[in-house]
Coordinates of C-alpha atoms and ligand atoms in Angstrom, one line a residue:
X7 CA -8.2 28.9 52.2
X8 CA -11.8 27.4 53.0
X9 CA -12.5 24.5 50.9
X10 CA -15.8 26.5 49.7
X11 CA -14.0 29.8 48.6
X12 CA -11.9 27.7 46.3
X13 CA -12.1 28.1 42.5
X14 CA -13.6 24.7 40.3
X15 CA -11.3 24.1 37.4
X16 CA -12.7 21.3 35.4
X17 CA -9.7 18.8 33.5
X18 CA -10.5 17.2 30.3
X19 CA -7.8 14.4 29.8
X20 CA -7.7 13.5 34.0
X21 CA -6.6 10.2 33.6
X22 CA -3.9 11.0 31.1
X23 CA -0.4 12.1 31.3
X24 CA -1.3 16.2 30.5
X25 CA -4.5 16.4 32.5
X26 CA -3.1 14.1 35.0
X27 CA -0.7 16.8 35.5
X28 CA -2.7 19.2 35.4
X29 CA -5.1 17.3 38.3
X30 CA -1.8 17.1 40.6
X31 CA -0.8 20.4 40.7
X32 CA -4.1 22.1 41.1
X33 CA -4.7 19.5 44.2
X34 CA -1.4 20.7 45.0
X35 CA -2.5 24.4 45.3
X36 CA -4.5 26.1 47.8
X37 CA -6.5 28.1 45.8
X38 CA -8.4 25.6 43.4
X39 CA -10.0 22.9 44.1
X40 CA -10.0 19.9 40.6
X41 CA -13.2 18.1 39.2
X42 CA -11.4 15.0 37.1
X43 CA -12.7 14.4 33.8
X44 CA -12.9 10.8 32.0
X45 CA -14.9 8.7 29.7
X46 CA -15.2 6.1 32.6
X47 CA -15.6 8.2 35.8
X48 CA -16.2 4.9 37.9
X49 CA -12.9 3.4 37.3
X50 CA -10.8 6.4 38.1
X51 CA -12.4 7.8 41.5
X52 CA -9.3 7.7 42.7
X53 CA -8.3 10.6 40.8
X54 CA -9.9 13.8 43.3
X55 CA -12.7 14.2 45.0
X56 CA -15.0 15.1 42.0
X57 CA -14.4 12.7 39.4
X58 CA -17.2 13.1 36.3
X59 CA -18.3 11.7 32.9
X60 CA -16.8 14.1 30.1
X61 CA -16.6 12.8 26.2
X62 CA -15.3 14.9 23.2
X63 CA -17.7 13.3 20.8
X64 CA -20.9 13.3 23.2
X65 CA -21.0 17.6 23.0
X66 CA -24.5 16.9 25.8
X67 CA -22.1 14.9 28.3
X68 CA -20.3 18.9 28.6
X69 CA -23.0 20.6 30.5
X70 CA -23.0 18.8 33.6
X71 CA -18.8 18.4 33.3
X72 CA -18.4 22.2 33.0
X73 CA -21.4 23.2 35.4
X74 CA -20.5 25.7 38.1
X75 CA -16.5 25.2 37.1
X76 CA -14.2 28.9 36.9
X77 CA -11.8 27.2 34.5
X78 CA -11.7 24.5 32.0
X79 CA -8.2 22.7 31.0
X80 CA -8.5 21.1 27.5
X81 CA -6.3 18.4 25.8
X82 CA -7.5 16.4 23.0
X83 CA -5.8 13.2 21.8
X84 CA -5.5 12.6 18.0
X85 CA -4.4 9.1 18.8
X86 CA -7.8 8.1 19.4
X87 CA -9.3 6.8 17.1
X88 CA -11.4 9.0 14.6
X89 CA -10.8 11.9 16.7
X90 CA -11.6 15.0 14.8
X91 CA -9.2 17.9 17.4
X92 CA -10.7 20.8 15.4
X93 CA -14.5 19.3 16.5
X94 CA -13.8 18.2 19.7
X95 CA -12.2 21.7 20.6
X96 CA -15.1 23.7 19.2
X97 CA -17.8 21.3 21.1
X98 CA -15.6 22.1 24.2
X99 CA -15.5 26.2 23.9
X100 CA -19.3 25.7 23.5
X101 CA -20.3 24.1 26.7
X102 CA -17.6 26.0 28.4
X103 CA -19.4 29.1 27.0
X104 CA -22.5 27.9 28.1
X105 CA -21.6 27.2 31.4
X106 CA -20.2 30.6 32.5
X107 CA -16.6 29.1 32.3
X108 CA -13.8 32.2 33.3
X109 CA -10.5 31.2 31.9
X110 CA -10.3 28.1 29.4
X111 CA -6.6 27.2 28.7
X112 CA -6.0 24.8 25.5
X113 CA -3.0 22.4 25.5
X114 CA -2.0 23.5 21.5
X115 CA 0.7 22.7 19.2
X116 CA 2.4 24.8 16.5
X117 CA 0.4 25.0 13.6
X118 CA 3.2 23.3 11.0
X119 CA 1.1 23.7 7.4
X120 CA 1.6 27.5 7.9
X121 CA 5.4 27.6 9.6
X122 CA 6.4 25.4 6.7
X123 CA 4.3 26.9 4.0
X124 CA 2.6 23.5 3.5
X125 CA 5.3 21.7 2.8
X126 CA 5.0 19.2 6.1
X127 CA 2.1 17.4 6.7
X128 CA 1.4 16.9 10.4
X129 CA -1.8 17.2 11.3
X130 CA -1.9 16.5 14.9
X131 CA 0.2 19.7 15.3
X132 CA -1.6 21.8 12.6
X133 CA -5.1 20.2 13.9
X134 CA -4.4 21.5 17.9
X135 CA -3.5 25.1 16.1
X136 CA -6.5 25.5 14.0
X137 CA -8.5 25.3 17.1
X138 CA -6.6 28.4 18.7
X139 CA -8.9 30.9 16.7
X140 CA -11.8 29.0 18.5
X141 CA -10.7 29.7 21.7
X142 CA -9.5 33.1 21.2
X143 CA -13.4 34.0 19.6
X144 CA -15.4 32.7 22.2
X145 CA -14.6 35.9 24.2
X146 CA -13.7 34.0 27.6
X147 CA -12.7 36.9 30.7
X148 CA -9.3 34.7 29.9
X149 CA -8.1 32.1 27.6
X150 CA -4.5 30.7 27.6
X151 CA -2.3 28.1 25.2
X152 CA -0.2 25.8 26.6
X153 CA 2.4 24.3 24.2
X154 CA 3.6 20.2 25.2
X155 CA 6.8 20.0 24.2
X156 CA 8.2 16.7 23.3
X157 CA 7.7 14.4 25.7
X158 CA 11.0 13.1 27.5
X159 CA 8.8 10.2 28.4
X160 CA 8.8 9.2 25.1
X161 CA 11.9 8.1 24.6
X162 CA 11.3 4.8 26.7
X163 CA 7.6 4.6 25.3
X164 CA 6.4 5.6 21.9
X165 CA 9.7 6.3 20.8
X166 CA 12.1 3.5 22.7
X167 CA 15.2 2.7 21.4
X168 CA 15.2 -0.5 18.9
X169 CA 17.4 -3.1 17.7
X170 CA 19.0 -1.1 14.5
X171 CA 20.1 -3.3 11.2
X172 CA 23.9 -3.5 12.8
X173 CA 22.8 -4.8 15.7
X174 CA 23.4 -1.9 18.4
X175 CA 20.7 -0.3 20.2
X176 CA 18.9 2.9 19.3
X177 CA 16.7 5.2 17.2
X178 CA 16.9 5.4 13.0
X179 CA 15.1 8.5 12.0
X180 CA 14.3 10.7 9.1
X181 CA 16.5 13.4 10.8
X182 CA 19.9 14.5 10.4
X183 CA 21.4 14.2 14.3
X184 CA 23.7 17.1 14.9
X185 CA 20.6 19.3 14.2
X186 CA 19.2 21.0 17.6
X187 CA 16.0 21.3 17.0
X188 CA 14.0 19.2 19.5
X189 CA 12.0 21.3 22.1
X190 CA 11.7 18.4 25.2
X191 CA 10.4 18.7 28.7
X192 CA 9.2 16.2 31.5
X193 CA 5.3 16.2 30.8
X194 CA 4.3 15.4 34.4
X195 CA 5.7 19.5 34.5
X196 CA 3.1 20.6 32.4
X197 CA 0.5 21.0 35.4
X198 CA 3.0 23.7 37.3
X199 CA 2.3 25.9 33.8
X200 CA -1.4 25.6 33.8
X201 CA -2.3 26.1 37.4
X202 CA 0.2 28.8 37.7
X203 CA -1.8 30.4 34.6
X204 CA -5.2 29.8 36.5
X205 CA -3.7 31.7 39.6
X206 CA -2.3 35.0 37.5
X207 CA -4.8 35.4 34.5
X208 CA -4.0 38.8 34.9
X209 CA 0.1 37.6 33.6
X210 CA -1.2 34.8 31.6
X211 CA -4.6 34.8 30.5
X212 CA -4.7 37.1 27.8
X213 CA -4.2 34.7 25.1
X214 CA -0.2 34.3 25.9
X215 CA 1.2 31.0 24.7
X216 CA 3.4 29.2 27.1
X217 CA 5.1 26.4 25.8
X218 CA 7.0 23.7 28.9
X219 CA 10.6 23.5 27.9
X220 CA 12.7 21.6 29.9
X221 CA 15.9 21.1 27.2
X222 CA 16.4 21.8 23.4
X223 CA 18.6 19.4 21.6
X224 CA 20.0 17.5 18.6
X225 CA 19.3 14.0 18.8
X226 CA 23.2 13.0 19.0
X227 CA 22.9 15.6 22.4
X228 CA 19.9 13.4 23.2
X229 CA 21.9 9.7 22.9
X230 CA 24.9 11.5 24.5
X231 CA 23.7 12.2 27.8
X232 CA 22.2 9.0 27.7
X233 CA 25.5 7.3 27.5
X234 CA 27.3 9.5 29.7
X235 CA 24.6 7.4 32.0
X236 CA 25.9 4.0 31.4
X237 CA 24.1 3.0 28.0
X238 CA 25.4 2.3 25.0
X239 CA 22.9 3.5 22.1
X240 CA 23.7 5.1 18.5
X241 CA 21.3 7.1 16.2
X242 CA 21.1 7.2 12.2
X243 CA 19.7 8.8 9.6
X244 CA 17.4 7.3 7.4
X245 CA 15.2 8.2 4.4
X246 CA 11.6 9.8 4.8
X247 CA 10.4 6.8 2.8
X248 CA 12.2 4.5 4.7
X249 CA 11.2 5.8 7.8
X250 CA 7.3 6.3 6.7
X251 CA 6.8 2.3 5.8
X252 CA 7.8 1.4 9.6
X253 CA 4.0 1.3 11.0
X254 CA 0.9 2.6 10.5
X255 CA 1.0 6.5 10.5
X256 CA 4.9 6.6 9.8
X257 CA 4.6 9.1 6.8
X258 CA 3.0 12.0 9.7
X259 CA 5.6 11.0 12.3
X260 CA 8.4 11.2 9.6
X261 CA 7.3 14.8 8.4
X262 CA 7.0 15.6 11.7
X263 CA 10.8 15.1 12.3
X264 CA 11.3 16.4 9.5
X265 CA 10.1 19.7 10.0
X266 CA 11.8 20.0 13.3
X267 CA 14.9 19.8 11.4
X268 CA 13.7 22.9 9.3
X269 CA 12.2 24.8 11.7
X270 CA 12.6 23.3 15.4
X271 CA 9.6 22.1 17.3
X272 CA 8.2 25.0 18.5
X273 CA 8.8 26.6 14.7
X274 CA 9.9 29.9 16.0
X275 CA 12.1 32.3 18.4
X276 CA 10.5 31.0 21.5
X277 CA 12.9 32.2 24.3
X278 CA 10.5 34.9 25.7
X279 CA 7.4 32.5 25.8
X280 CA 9.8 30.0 27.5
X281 CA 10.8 32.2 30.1
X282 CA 7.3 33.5 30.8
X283 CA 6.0 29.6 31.4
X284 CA 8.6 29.3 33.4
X285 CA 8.1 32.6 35.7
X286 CA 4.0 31.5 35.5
X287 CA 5.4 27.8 36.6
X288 CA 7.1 29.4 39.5
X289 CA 10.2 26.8 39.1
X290 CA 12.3 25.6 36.2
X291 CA 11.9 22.7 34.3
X292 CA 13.8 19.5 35.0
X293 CA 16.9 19.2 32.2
X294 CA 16.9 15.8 30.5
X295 CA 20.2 14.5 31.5
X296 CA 18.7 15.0 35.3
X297 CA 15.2 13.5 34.4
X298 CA 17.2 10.4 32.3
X299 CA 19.2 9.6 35.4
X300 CA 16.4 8.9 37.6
X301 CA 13.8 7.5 34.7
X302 CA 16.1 5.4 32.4
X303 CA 18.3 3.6 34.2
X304 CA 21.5 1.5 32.1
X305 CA 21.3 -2.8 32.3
X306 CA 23.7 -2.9 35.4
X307 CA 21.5 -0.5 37.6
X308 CA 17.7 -2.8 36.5
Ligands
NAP5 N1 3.9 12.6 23.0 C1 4.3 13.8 22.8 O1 5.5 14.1 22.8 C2 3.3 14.9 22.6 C3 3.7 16.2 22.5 C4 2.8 17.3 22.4 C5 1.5 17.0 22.4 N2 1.1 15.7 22.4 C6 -0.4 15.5 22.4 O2 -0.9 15.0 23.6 C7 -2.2 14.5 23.3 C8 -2.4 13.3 24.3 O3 -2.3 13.8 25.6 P1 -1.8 12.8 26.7 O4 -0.4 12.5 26.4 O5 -2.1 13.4 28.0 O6 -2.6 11.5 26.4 P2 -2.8 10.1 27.2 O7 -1.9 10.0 28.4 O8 -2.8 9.0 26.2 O9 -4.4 10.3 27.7 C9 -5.4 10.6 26.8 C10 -6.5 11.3 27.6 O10 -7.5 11.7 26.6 C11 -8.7 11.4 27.2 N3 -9.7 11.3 26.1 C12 -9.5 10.7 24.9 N4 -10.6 10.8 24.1 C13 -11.5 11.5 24.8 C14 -12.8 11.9 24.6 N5 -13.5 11.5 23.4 N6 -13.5 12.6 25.5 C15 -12.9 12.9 26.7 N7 -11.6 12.5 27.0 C16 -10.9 11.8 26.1 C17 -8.5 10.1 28.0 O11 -9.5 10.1 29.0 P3 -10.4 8.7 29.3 O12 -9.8 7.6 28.5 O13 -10.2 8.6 30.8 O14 -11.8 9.1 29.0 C18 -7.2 10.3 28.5 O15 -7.2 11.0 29.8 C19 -2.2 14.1 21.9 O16 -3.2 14.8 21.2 C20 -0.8 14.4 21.4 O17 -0.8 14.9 20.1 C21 1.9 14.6 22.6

């Protein structure tokens, strides 16, 4: 297809590991062509051709980002600080509005304050999910919600294994082990979902809510394919309180596991959703075990 006849989909979140995603499989495709979107537009020109200012809390930066674009991908990152999700999403269905965007698809998360009748308090789940009724009002042609599982990636980032108090290697958490709960995937997959839902809106952009799911496991699952690889590292169980007074923002991350031990991490039946990312995706996700052996390596193979 002629460069010219190709759809614009603008990325928020370029440079990062969901819109970077996103960026390499709509390059990848021949029917869209990508306009990167970052804070800092001159160091990243590497990303695509079009690579443009875009910033969540500077709403009039929006207009020229969006301008002329058939789709808009949004993520928004709560580790920033003061981000307000909620704000940033609404100021982002605005312009998108304004500018005549087609199909907007929001990367979301399950809204945890109403799965768990308020009894968990995570609010960069429940913050992504009070931002779905934003999307879905702003009467796009199409609007879709992607669902980031958790990341395999961060098991050798944000959540690495540390030295525990009997010296071995591995992860104490406010979770009980054996529990499968733990929807995963390879985030560098996440792009297959949304450019697959940009080229059927038709099967996918009627508010459907495709979650990437590459494996769902129990931690103890988690540390055993690890050391069927070579490694040697444990998991325990330790209190909520214990857990919370690790670091800064400990008391969200420990709710957090905690309510995927009551009610998994997608918080519902999500085996039809699953396989409908998957058919949108056009492959299936990479397992853990397969993504571990290539990305984690044991001492003896460094
Ligand atoms: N880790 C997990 O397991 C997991 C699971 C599900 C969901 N999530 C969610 O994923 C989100 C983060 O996405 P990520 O992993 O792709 O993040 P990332 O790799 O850390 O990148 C963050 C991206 O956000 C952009 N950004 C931040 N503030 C911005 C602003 N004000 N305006 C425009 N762009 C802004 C940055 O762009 P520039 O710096 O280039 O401007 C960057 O591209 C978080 O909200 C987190 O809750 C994470």
């Amino acid at each position: 297809m002629l460069s010219n006849n190709k759809k614009l989909v603008a990325v928020i979140g370029a440079t990062g590991q969901q819109g970077g995603a996103v960026v390499r499989a709509l390059r990848d495709s021949s029917q869209f062509k990508v306009r990167a979107l970052t804070r800092n537009p001159d160091k990243h020109r590497e990303l695509t051709g079009e690579v443009v200012k875009a910033d969540l809390n500077h709403p009039e930066t929006l207009k020229a980002a969006f301008e002329g674009a058939y789709g808009v991908f949004l993520v928004t990152n709560n580790w920033e600080q003061g981000a307000d999700e909620l704000k940033q999403a609404s100021a982002a269905v605005r312009a998108a509005k304004d500018a005549g965007v087609k199909h907007f698809i929001w990367s979301t998360l399950p809204d945890v304050e109403a799965i768990s009748g308020g009894k968990f308090h995570v609010p960069h789940f429940t913050g992504k999910a009070k931002a779905d009724r934003v999307v879905e009002e702003a009467g796009f042609v199409n609007h879709t919600f992607v669902i980031a599982p958790f990341y395999y990636q961060n098991l050798v980032s944000v959540v690495a294994p540390q030295k525990l108090a009997d010296g071995s290697l591995g992860w104490a958490l406010p979770l009980d082990p054996d529990v499968r709960c733990i929807h995963m995937g390879d985030i560098s997959e996440l792009g297959n979902i949304v450019a697959g839902a940009f080229a059927h809106p038709d099967e996918a952009g009627n508010g459907e809510y495709l979650p990437l799911v590459g494996d769902f496991m129990s931690f103890n699952e988690i540390v055993d394919a690890l050391n069927r690889q070579g490694h040697n590292f444990s998991v325990k169980q330790v209190p909520k309180e214990v857990f919370a007074g690790l670091f800064p923002g400990g008391a969200e991350v420990a709710d957090m596991f905690r309510y995927f031990q009551a009610h998994t991490y997608l918080g519902s039946d999500s085996h039809d959703r699953i396989a409908l990312a998957n058919k949108i995706a056009g492959k299936q996700p990479t397992r853990f075990s397969t993504w571990a052996r290539l990305n984690v390596p044991p001492p003896d193979k460094r």
